Amino acid sequence: LQKFEVADSEWEIAGQLHDVLKDATLFFSRSTPNLATVIPAMDLIDTRMTKYSHDTKYSPSIRAAVQLAKKTLDRYYELTDTSEVYRIAMILHPRHKLTYFKSAGWEQDWINTAETLVHDKFE
């Protein structure tokens, strides 16, 4: 059975993987996500993944895995642009409103489009 024993380098990678996955697990275990928290959650995860993918304290395999996960997240993030409900939910949310978009650095055209979208749907 010694041939199946986990090597020290493999334990190190497992520890690094734990560090990377811990943040997302804790974030989603705190509360139930809702429509208005999808985009902020994706932004937070994207920020953390960017940090991990460039941090040389992590092994190349962990950084590569994080980069692949980030590409998948980016595909899902792009899909939120095809649905109006995410922007509407955030603008109507008492905590977010248009402030989130501005503080997240969204282009003014995108912010204006989101605001117009809510007005149009309300009418």
GROMACS .gro file of N, CA and C in nm:
model
  369
    1LEU      N    1   0.080  -0.121   0.000
    1LEU     CA    2   0.000   0.000   0.000
    1LEU      C    3   0.084   0.127   0.000
    2GLN      N    4   0.215   0.113   0.025
    2GLN     CA    5   0.301   0.231   0.028
    2GLN      C    6   0.304   0.303  -0.106
    3LYS      N    7   0.280   0.231  -0.215
    3LYS     CA    8   0.283   0.297  -0.346
    3LYS      C    9   0.166   0.395  -0.361
    4PHE      N   10   0.063   0.382  -0.275
    4PHE     CA   11  -0.051   0.472  -0.279
    4PHE      C   12  -0.040   0.586  -0.178
    5GLU      N   13   0.068   0.588  -0.104
    5GLU     CA   14   0.089   0.691  -0.003
    5GLU      C   15   0.103   0.828  -0.071
    6VAL      N   16   0.042   0.929  -0.009
    6VAL     CA   17   0.048   1.065  -0.062
    6VAL      C   18   0.184   1.125  -0.028
    7ALA      N   19   0.252   1.176  -0.131
    7ALA     CA   20   0.384   1.236  -0.114
    7ALA      C   21   0.372   1.375  -0.049
    8ASP      N   22   0.481   1.422   0.008
    8ASP     CA   23   0.481   1.555   0.071
    8ASP      C   24   0.440   1.664  -0.028
    9SER      N   25   0.489   1.656  -0.151
    9SER     CA   26   0.454   1.757  -0.252
    9SER      C   27   0.304   1.753  -0.284
   10GLU      N   28   0.245   1.636  -0.280
   10GLU     CA   29   0.101   1.623  -0.304
   10GLU      C   30   0.021   1.681  -0.188
   11TRP      N   31   0.071   1.663  -0.065
   11TRP     CA   32   0.006   1.724   0.051
   11TRP      C   33   0.011   1.876   0.041
   12GLU      N   34   0.122   1.927  -0.008
   12GLU     CA   35   0.137   2.072  -0.023
   12GLU      C   36   0.034   2.125  -0.123
   13ILE      N   37   0.019   2.056  -0.236
   13ILE     CA   38  -0.080   2.097  -0.336
   13ILE      C   39  -0.221   2.088  -0.279
   14ALA      N   40  -0.249   1.983  -0.203
   14ALA     CA   41  -0.381   1.970  -0.139
   14ALA      C   42  -0.407   2.086  -0.043
   15GLY      N   43  -0.305   2.128   0.029
   15GLY     CA   44  -0.319   2.242   0.120
   15GLY      C   45  -0.346   2.371   0.044
   16GLN      N   46  -0.277   2.389  -0.068
   16GLN     CA   47  -0.300   2.507  -0.150
   16GLN      C   48  -0.440   2.507  -0.209
   17LEU      N   49  -0.485   2.392  -0.252
   17LEU     CA   50  -0.620   2.379  -0.305
   17LEU      C   51  -0.723   2.413  -0.197
   18HIS      N   52  -0.697   2.371  -0.075
   18HIS     CA   53  -0.783   2.405   0.038
   18HIS      C   54  -0.792   2.557   0.053
   19ASP      N   55  -0.678   2.625   0.047
   19ASP     CA   56  -0.675   2.771   0.061
   19ASP      C   57  -0.762   2.837  -0.046
   20VAL      N   58  -0.750   2.790  -0.168
   20VAL     CA   59  -0.822   2.850  -0.280
   20VAL      C   60  -0.973   2.826  -0.267
   21LEU      N   61  -1.012   2.707  -0.231
   21LEU     CA   62  -1.154   2.672  -0.226
   21LEU      C   63  -1.223   2.719  -0.098
   22LYS      N   64  -1.145   2.746   0.005
   22LYS     CA   65  -1.202   2.786   0.135
   22LYS      C   66  -1.285   2.913   0.124
   23ASP      N   67  -1.235   3.014   0.054
   23ASP     CA   68  -1.306   3.141   0.043
   23ASP      C   69  -1.444   3.124  -0.019
   24ALA      N   70  -1.450   3.054  -0.130
   24ALA     CA   71  -1.579   3.035  -0.198
   24ALA      C   72  -1.675   2.954  -0.112
   25THR      N   73  -1.623   2.852  -0.048
   25THR     CA   74  -1.708   2.768   0.036
   25THR      C   75  -1.766   2.849   0.152
   26LEU      N   76  -1.684   2.928   0.219
   26LEU     CA   77  -1.732   3.009   0.331
   26LEU      C   78  -1.831   3.115   0.284
   27PHE      N   79  -1.804   3.174   0.168
   27PHE     CA   80  -1.892   3.278   0.116
   27PHE      C   81  -2.033   3.222   0.094
   28PHE      N   82  -2.042   3.107   0.030
   28PHE     CA   83  -2.173   3.053  -0.003
   28PHE      C   84  -2.238   2.979   0.113
   29SER      N   85  -2.165   2.946   0.216
   29SER     CA   86  -2.225   2.878   0.330
   29SER      C   87  -2.282   2.977   0.432
   30ARG      N   88  -2.246   3.105   0.419
   30ARG     CA   89  -2.295   3.207   0.513
   30ARG      C   90  -2.443   3.236   0.497
   31SER      N   91  -2.488   3.247   0.374
   31SER     CA   92  -2.628   3.280   0.351
   31SER      C   93  -2.672   3.225   0.215
   32THR      N   94  -2.800   3.230   0.194
   32THR     CA   95  -2.854   3.181   0.069
   32THR      C   96  -2.840   3.290  -0.036
   33PRO      N   97  -2.770   3.261  -0.145
   33PRO     CA   98  -2.758   3.362  -0.250
   33PRO      C   99  -2.894   3.392  -0.313
   34ASN      N  100  -2.912   3.514  -0.356
   34ASN     CA  101  -3.033   3.550  -0.428
   34ASN      C  102  -2.993   3.624  -0.555
   35LEU      N  103  -3.090   3.658  -0.634
   35LEU     CA  104  -3.063   3.717  -0.765
   35LEU      C  105  -2.978   3.844  -0.756
   36ALA      N  106  -3.004   3.925  -0.656
   36ALA     CA  107  -2.931   4.052  -0.642
   36ALA      C  108  -2.787   4.032  -0.596
   37THR      N  109  -2.752   3.914  -0.549
   37THR     CA  110  -2.615   3.890  -0.502
   37THR      C  111  -2.531   3.812  -0.603
   38VAL      N  112  -2.589   3.773  -0.716
   38VAL     CA  113  -2.515   3.693  -0.813
   38VAL      C  114  -2.395   3.770  -0.869
   39ILE      N  115  -2.420   3.889  -0.918
   39ILE     CA  116  -2.310   3.966  -0.980
   39ILE      C  117  -2.205   4.005  -0.876
   40PRO      N  118  -2.242   4.058  -0.759
   40PRO     CA  119  -2.138   4.085  -0.658
   40PRO      C  120  -2.059   3.960  -0.620
   41ALA      N  121  -2.126   3.847  -0.610
   41ALA     CA  122  -2.055   3.722  -0.576
   41ALA      C  123  -1.958   3.684  -0.686
   42MET      N  124  -2.001   3.697  -0.810
   42MET     CA  125  -1.911   3.665  -0.922
   42MET      C  126  -1.793   3.761  -0.926
   43ASP      N  127  -1.818   3.888  -0.895
   43ASP     CA  128  -1.708   3.985  -0.891
   43ASP      C  129  -1.607   3.949  -0.782
   44LEU      N  130  -1.658   3.912  -0.666
   44LEU     CA  131  -1.569   3.875  -0.555
   44LEU      C  132  -1.486   3.751  -0.591
   45ILE      N  133  -1.552   3.650  -0.645
   45ILE     CA  134  -1.481   3.528  -0.683
   45ILE      C  135  -1.379   3.557  -0.791
   46ASP      N  136  -1.415   3.641  -0.888
   46ASP     CA  137  -1.322   3.677  -0.995
   46ASP      C  138  -1.199   3.747  -0.940
   47THR      N  139  -1.220   3.839  -0.847
   47THR     CA  140  -1.108   3.911  -0.785
   47THR      C  141  -1.013   3.814  -0.714
   48ARG      N  142  -1.072   3.722  -0.637
   48ARG     CA  143  -0.989   3.625  -0.565
   48ARG      C  144  -0.917   3.531  -0.661
   49MET      N  145  -0.986   3.487  -0.766
   49MET     CA  146  -0.921   3.397  -0.862
   49MET      C  147  -0.806   3.466  -0.934
   50THR      N  148  -0.824   3.593  -0.965
   50THR     CA  149  -0.715   3.668  -1.029
   50THR      C  150  -0.595   3.673  -0.936
   51LYS      N  151  -0.622   3.699  -0.807
   51LYS     CA  152  -0.513   3.704  -0.708
   51LYS      C  153  -0.441   3.570  -0.700
   52TYR      N  154  -0.517   3.461  -0.688
   52TYR     CA  155  -0.457   3.329  -0.676
   52TYR      C  156  -0.380   3.290  -0.802
   53SER      N  157  -0.431   3.325  -0.918
   53SER     CA  158  -0.368   3.281  -1.043
   53SER      C  159  -0.234   3.351  -1.067
   54HIS      N  160  -0.211   3.464  -1.000
   54HIS     CA  161  -0.085   3.537  -1.017
   54HIS      C  162   0.010   3.520  -0.898
   55ASP      N  163  -0.036   3.456  -0.792
   55ASP     CA  164   0.044   3.443  -0.671
   55ASP      C  165   0.139   3.325  -0.685
   56THR      N  166   0.268   3.355  -0.690
   56THR     CA  167   0.369   3.250  -0.713
   56THR      C  168   0.391   3.159  -0.592
   57LYS      N  169   0.325   3.188  -0.480
   57LYS     CA  170   0.337   3.096  -0.366
   57LYS      C  171   0.259   2.968  -0.394
   58TYR      N  172   0.166   2.974  -0.491
   58TYR     CA  173   0.089   2.855  -0.530
   58TYR      C  174   0.160   2.783  -0.644
   59SER      N  175   0.146   2.652  -0.644
   59SER     CA  176   0.213   2.571  -0.745
   59SER      C  177   0.154   2.602  -0.883
   60PRO      N  178   0.233   2.578  -0.988
   60PRO     CA  179   0.183   2.602  -1.125
   60PRO      C  180   0.053   2.527  -1.154
   61SER      N  181   0.036   2.408  -1.099
   61SER     CA  182  -0.087   2.332  -1.125
   61SER      C  183  -0.209   2.400  -1.062
   62ILE      N  184  -0.193   2.456  -0.943
   62ILE     CA  185  -0.304   2.527  -0.878
   62ILE      C  186  -0.335   2.654  -0.956
   63ARG      N  187  -0.232   2.729  -0.995
   63ARG     CA  188  -0.255   2.853  -1.071
   63ARG      C  189  -0.322   2.824  -1.205
   64ALA      N  190  -0.282   2.715  -1.270
   64ALA     CA  191  -0.344   2.678  -1.398
   64ALA      C  192  -0.490   2.639  -1.379
   65ALA      N  193  -0.518   2.563  -1.273
   65ALA     CA  194  -0.656   2.523  -1.244
   65ALA      C  195  -0.743   2.646  -1.215
   66VAL      N  196  -0.688   2.741  -1.141
   66VAL     CA  197  -0.762   2.863  -1.109
   66VAL      C  198  -0.789   2.943  -1.237
   67GLN      N  199  -0.691   2.949  -1.326
   67GLN     CA  200  -0.711   3.021  -1.452
   67GLN      C  201  -0.821   2.956  -1.536
   68LEU      N  202  -0.826   2.824  -1.538
   68LEU     CA  203  -0.932   2.754  -1.610
   68LEU      C  204  -1.069   2.781  -1.545
   69ALA      N  205  -1.073   2.780  -1.413
   69ALA     CA  206  -1.198   2.808  -1.343
   69ALA      C  207  -1.243   2.952  -1.370
   70LYS      N  208  -1.147   3.043  -1.378
   70LYS     CA  209  -1.177   3.183  -1.406
   70LYS      C  210  -1.237   3.198  -1.545
   71LYS      N  211  -1.187   3.124  -1.642
   71LYS     CA  212  -1.244   3.128  -1.777
   71LYS      C  213  -1.389   3.080  -1.776
   72THR      N  214  -1.416   2.977  -1.699
   72THR     CA  215  -1.553   2.927  -1.687
   72THR      C  216  -1.642   3.032  -1.622
   73LEU      N  217  -1.593   3.093  -1.515
   73LEU     CA  218  -1.668   3.199  -1.449
   73LEU      C  219  -1.697   3.313  -1.545
   74ASP      N  220  -1.599   3.351  -1.626
   74ASP     CA  221  -1.617   3.460  -1.722
   74ASP      C  222  -1.728   3.428  -1.822
   75ARG      N  223  -1.736   3.301  -1.864
   75ARG     CA  224  -1.843   3.262  -1.957
   75ARG      C  225  -1.980   3.280  -1.891
   76TYR      N  226  -1.991   3.239  -1.764
   76TYR     CA  227  -2.118   3.256  -1.694
   76TYR      C  228  -2.148   3.404  -1.670
   77TYR      N  229  -2.045   3.481  -1.642
   77TYR     CA  230  -2.065   3.624  -1.619
   77TYR      C  231  -2.119   3.691  -1.746
   78GLU      N  232  -2.063   3.654  -1.860
   78GLU     CA  233  -2.111   3.709  -1.988
   78GLU      C  234  -2.259   3.676  -2.010
   79LEU      N  235  -2.302   3.561  -1.963
   79LEU     CA  236  -2.442   3.522  -1.980
   79LEU      C  237  -2.536   3.612  -1.899
   80THR      N  238  -2.486   3.674  -1.793
   80THR     CA  239  -2.573   3.764  -1.717
   80THR      C  240  -2.610   3.886  -1.800
   81ASP      N  241  -2.528   3.919  -1.900
   81ASP     CA  242  -2.560   4.032  -1.989
   81ASP      C  243  -2.681   4.002  -2.076
   82THR      N  244  -2.709   3.875  -2.098
   82THR     CA  245  -2.821   3.839  -2.185
   82THR      C  246  -2.954   3.835  -2.111
   83SER      N  247  -2.949   3.851  -1.981
   83SER     CA  248  -3.070   3.849  -1.900
   83SER      C  249  -3.083   3.981  -1.824
   84GLU      N  250  -3.198   4.043  -1.839
   84GLU     CA  251  -3.221   4.173  -1.774
   84GLU      C  252  -3.242   4.161  -1.623
   85VAL      N  253  -3.283   4.044  -1.577
   85VAL     CA  254  -3.325   4.031  -1.437
   85VAL      C  255  -3.213   4.058  -1.337
   86TYR      N  256  -3.089   4.027  -1.373
   86TYR     CA  257  -2.979   4.051  -1.279
   86TYR      C  258  -2.962   4.200  -1.252
   87ARG      N  259  -2.960   4.278  -1.358
   87ARG     CA  260  -2.943   4.422  -1.341
   87ARG      C  261  -3.063   4.484  -1.271
   88ILE      N  262  -3.182   4.440  -1.309
   88ILE     CA  263  -3.303   4.493  -1.245
   88ILE      C  264  -3.302   4.460  -1.095
   89ALA      N  265  -3.271   4.336  -1.061
   89ALA     CA  266  -3.269   4.295  -0.920
   89ALA      C  267  -3.169   4.376  -0.840
   90MET      N  268  -3.054   4.403  -0.899
   90MET     CA  269  -2.952   4.480  -0.826
   90MET      C  270  -2.994   4.626  -0.806
   91ILE      N  271  -3.052   4.684  -0.910
   91ILE     CA  272  -3.093   4.825  -0.899
   91ILE      C  273  -3.207   4.841  -0.800
   92LEU      N  274  -3.295   4.743  -0.793
   92LEU     CA  275  -3.408   4.751  -0.699
   92LEU      C  276  -3.369   4.710  -0.557
   93HIS      N  277  -3.254   4.647  -0.542
   93HIS     CA  278  -3.209   4.603  -0.410
   93HIS      C  279  -3.170   4.725  -0.328
   94PRO      N  280  -3.222   4.738  -0.205
   94PRO     CA  281  -3.195   4.858  -0.124
   94PRO      C  282  -3.047   4.884  -0.097
   95ARG      N  283  -2.966   4.779  -0.093
   95ARG     CA  284  -2.824   4.797  -0.062
   95ARG      C  285  -2.741   4.832  -0.185
   96HIS      N  286  -2.781   4.783  -0.301
   96HIS     CA  287  -2.698   4.800  -0.420
   96HIS      C  288  -2.735   4.925  -0.500
   97LYS      N  289  -2.856   4.928  -0.549
   97LYS     CA  290  -2.902   5.035  -0.640
   97LYS      C  291  -2.797   5.058  -0.748
   98LEU      N  292  -2.782   5.179  -0.795
   98LEU     CA  293  -2.681   5.208  -0.898
   98LEU      C  294  -2.541   5.223  -0.838
   99THR      N  295  -2.534   5.236  -0.707
   99THR     CA  296  -2.407   5.257  -0.640
   99THR      C  297  -2.310   5.141  -0.665
  100TYR      N  298  -2.362   5.019  -0.666
  100TYR     CA  299  -2.273   4.904  -0.687
  100TYR      C  300  -2.204   4.914  -0.821
  101PHE      N  301  -2.279   4.943  -0.925
  101PHE     CA  302  -2.222   4.951  -1.059
  101PHE      C  303  -2.113   5.057  -1.067
  102LYS      N  304  -2.139   5.170  -1.002
  102LYS     CA  305  -2.042   5.279  -1.005
  102LYS      C  306  -1.915   5.240  -0.928
  103SER      N  307  -1.933   5.184  -0.810
  103SER     CA  308  -1.816   5.148  -0.729
  103SER      C  309  -1.739   5.029  -0.789
  104ALA      N  310  -1.807   4.947  -0.868
  104ALA     CA  311  -1.741   4.833  -0.933
  104ALA      C  312  -1.670   4.875  -1.061
  105GLY      N  313  -1.686   5.002  -1.098
  105GLY     CA  314  -1.614   5.053  -1.215
  105GLY      C  315  -1.680   5.021  -1.349
  106TRP      N  316  -1.810   4.999  -1.348
  106TRP     CA  317  -1.880   4.974  -1.474
  106TRP      C  318  -1.875   5.102  -1.558
  107GLU      N  319  -1.871   5.084  -1.689
  107GLU     CA  320  -1.872   5.200  -1.779
  107GLU      C  321  -2.005   5.272  -1.764
  108GLN      N  322  -2.001   5.404  -1.779
  108GLN     CA  323  -2.122   5.485  -1.761
  108GLN      C  324  -2.233   5.444  -1.858
  109ASP      N  325  -2.196   5.404  -1.980
  109ASP     CA  326  -2.298   5.359  -2.077
  109ASP      C  327  -2.373   5.237  -2.024
  110TRP      N  328  -2.300   5.143  -1.961
  110TRP     CA  329  -2.363   5.024  -1.905
  110TRP      C  330  -2.457   5.061  -1.791
  111ILE      N  331  -2.413   5.155  -1.709
  111ILE     CA  332  -2.495   5.199  -1.596
  111ILE      C  333  -2.623   5.265  -1.647
  112ASN      N  334  -2.608   5.352  -1.748
  112ASN     CA  335  -2.723   5.419  -1.806
  112ASN      C  336  -2.820   5.318  -1.868
  113THR      N  337  -2.765   5.217  -1.936
  113THR     CA  338  -2.849   5.114  -1.997
  113THR      C  339  -2.927   5.038  -1.889
  114ALA      N  340  -2.861   5.004  -1.780
  114ALA     CA  341  -2.927   4.933  -1.671
  114ALA      C  342  -3.038   5.018  -1.610
  115GLU      N  343  -3.011   5.146  -1.590
  115GLU     CA  344  -3.111   5.235  -1.533
  115GLU      C  345  -3.231   5.250  -1.627
  116THR      N  346  -3.203   5.268  -1.755
  116THR     CA  347  -3.310   5.280  -1.854
  116THR      C  348  -3.393   5.152  -1.859
  117LEU      N  349  -3.327   5.040  -1.847
  117LEU     CA  350  -3.395   4.911  -1.847
  117LEU      C  351  -3.500   4.904  -1.735
  118VAL      N  352  -3.463   4.946  -1.616
  118VAL     CA  353  -3.556   4.944  -1.504
  118VAL      C  354  -3.672   5.039  -1.529
  119HIS      N  355  -3.642   5.159  -1.578
  119HIS     CA  356  -3.749   5.254  -1.607
  119HIS      C  357  -3.846   5.201  -1.712
  120ASP      N  358  -3.792   5.142  -1.817
  120ASP     CA  359  -3.875   5.086  -1.924
  120ASP      C  360  -3.963   4.973  -1.875
  121LYS      N  361  -3.907   4.885  -1.793
  121LYS     CA  362  -3.985   4.772  -1.740
  121LYS      C  363  -4.094   4.821  -1.646
  122PHE      N  364  -4.062   4.926  -1.569
  122PHE     CA  365  -4.159   4.980  -1.476
  122PHE      C  366  -4.277   5.041  -1.551
  123GLU      N  367  -4.246   5.112  -1.659
  123GLU     CA  368  -4.351   5.174  -1.741
  123GLU      C  369  -4.438   5.066  -1.802
   0.00000   0.00000   0.00000
